[in-house]
PDB file of C-alpha atoms in Angstrom:
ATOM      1  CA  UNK A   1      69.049  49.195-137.443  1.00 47.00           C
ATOM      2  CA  UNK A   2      68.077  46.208-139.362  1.00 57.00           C
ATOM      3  CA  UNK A   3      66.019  43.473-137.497  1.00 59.00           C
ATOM      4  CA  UNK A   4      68.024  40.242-139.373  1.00 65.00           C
ATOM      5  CA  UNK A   5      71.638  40.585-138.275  1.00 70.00           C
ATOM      6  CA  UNK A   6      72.833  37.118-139.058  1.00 71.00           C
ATOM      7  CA  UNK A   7      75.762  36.658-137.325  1.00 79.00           C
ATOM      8  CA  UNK A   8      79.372  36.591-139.220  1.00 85.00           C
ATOM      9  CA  UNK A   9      79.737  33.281-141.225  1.00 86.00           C
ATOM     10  CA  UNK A  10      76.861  32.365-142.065  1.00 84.00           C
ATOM     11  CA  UNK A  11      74.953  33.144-145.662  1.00 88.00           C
ATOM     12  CA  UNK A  12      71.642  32.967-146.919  1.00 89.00           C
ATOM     13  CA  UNK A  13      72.220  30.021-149.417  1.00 93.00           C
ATOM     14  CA  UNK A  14      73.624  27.738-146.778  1.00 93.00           C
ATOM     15  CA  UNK A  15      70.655  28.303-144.353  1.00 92.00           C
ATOM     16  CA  UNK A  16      68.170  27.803-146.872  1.00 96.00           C
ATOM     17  CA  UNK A  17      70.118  24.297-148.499  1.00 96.00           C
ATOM     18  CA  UNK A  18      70.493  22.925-144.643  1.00 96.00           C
ATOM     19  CA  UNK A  19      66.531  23.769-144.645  1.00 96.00           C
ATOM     20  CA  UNK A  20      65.863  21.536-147.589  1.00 97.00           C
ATOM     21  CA  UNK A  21      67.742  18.524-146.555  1.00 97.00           C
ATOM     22  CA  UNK A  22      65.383  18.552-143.043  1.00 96.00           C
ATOM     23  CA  UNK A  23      61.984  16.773-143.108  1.00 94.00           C
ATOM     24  CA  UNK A  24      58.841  18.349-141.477  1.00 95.00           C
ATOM     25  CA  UNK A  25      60.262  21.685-141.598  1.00 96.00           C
ATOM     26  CA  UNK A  26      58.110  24.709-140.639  1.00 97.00           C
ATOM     27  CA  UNK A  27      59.113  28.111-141.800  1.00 97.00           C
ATOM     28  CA  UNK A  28      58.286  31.536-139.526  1.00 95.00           C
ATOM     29  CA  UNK A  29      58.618  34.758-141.108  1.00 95.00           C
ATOM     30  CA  UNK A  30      58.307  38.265-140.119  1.00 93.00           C
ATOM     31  CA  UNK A  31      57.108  40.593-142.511  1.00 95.00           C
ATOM     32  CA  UNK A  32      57.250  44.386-141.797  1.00 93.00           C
ATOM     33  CA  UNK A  33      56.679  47.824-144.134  1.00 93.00           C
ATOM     34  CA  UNK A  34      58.408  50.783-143.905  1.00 90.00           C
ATOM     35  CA  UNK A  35      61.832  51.151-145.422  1.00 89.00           C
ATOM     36  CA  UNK A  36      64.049  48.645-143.593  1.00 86.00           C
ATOM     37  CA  UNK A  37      61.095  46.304-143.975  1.00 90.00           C
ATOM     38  CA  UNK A  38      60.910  43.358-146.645  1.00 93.00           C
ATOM     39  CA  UNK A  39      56.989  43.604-147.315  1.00 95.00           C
ATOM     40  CA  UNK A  40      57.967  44.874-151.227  1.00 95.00           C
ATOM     41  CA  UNK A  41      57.123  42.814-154.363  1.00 96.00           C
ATOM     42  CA  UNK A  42      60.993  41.911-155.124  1.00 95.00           C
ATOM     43  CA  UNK A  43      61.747  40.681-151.797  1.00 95.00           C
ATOM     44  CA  UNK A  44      58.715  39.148-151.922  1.00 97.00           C
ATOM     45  CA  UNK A  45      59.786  37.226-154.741  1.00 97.00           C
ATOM     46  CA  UNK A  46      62.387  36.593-153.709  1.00 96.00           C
ATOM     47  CA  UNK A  47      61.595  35.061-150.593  1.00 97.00           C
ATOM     48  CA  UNK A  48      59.055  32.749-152.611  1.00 97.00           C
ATOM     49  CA  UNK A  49      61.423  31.344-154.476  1.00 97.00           C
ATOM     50  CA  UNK A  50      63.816  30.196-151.226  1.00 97.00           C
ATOM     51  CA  UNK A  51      60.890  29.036-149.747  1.00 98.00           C
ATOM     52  CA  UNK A  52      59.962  26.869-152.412  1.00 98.00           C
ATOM     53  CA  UNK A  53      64.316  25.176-152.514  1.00 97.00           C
ATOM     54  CA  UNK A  54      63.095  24.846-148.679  1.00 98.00           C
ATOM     55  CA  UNK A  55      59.711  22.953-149.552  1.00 97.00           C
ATOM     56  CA  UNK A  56      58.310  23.223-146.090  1.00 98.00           C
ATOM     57  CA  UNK A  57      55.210  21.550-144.697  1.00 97.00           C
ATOM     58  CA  UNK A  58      53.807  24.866-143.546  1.00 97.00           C
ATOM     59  CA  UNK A  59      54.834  28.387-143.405  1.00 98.00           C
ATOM     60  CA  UNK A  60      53.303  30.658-140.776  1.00 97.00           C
ATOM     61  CA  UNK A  61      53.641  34.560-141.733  1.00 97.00           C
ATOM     62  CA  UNK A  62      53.369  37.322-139.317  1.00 95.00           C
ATOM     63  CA  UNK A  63      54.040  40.951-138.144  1.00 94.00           C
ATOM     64  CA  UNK A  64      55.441  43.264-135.329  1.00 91.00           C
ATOM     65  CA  UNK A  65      53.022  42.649-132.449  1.00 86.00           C
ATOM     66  CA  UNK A  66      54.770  45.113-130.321  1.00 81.00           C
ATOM     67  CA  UNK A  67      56.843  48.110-130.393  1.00 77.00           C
ATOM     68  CA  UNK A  68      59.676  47.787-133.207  1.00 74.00           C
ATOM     69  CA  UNK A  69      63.317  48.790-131.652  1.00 73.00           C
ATOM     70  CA  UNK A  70      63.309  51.488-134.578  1.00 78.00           C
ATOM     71  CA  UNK A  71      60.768  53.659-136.044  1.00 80.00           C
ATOM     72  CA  UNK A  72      61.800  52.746-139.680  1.00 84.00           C
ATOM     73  CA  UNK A  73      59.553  49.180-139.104  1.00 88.00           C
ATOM     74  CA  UNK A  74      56.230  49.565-138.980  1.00 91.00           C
ATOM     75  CA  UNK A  75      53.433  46.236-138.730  1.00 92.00           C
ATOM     76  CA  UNK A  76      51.291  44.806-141.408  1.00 94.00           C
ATOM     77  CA  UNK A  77      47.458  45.322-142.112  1.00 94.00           C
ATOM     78  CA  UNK A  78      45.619  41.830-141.987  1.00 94.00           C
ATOM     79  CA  UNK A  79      44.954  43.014-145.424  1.00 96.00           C
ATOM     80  CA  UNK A  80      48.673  42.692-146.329  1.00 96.00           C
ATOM     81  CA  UNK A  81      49.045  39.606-144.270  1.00 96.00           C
ATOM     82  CA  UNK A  82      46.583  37.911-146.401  1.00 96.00           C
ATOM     83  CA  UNK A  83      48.772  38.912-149.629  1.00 96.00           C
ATOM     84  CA  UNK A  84      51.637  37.110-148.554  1.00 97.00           C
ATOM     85  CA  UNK A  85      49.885  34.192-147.971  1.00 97.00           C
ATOM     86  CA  UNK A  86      47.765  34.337-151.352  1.00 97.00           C
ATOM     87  CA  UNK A  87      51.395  34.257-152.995  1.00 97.00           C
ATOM     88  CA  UNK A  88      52.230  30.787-151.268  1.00 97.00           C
ATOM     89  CA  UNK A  89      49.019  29.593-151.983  1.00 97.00           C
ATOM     90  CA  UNK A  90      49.443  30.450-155.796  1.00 97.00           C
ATOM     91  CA  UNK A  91      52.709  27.589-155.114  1.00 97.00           C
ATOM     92  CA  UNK A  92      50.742  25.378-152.896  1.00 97.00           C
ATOM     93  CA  UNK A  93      52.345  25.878-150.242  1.00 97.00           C
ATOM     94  CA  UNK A  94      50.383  25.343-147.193  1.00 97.00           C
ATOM     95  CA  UNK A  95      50.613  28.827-144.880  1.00 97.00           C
ATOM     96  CA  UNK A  96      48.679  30.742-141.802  1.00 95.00           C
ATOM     97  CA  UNK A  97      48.957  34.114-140.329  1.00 88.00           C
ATOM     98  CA  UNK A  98      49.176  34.548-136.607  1.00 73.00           C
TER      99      UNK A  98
END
């Protein structure tokens, strides 16, 4: 079980052009490891590079703070957390963990 289901309709590259044409816009993300998670250096990169088309005015990055539904997601280490948010500081892109 994946924790993004998007629903039917909808696509990555329309979500992230709607972002860009809103001002003020904070981004949330959930990062996770294990191997339905998205804490790996391509998705990573990727995820950089949709989040700079967004150009947001902050971007608070996070992980599980409870149980996961499956065992295949497992939370990141402060450590980890503090990765992610040296990669949008390398693009100046102001970011917090929570």
């Amino acid at each position: 079980a994946h924790y993004n289901e998007p629903a039917d309709g909808f696509t990555l590259q329309e979500t992230v052009e709607g972002l860009a044409l809103l001002e003020d816009v904070t981004l949330q993300s959930l990062f996770t490891k294990g191997p339905e998670g998205n804490f790996f250096p391509d998705h990573l990169a990727a995820w950089i590079e949709q989040v700079k088309k967004i150009a947001p005015v902050f971007v608070q990055v996070y992980s599980l703070a409870r149980k996961s539904p499956t065992q295949t997601l497992v939370p990141l280490e402060k450590e980890e957390l503090l990765q992610v948010l040296a990669l949008l500081e390398r693009e100046k892109i102001p970011a917090g963990s929570f």
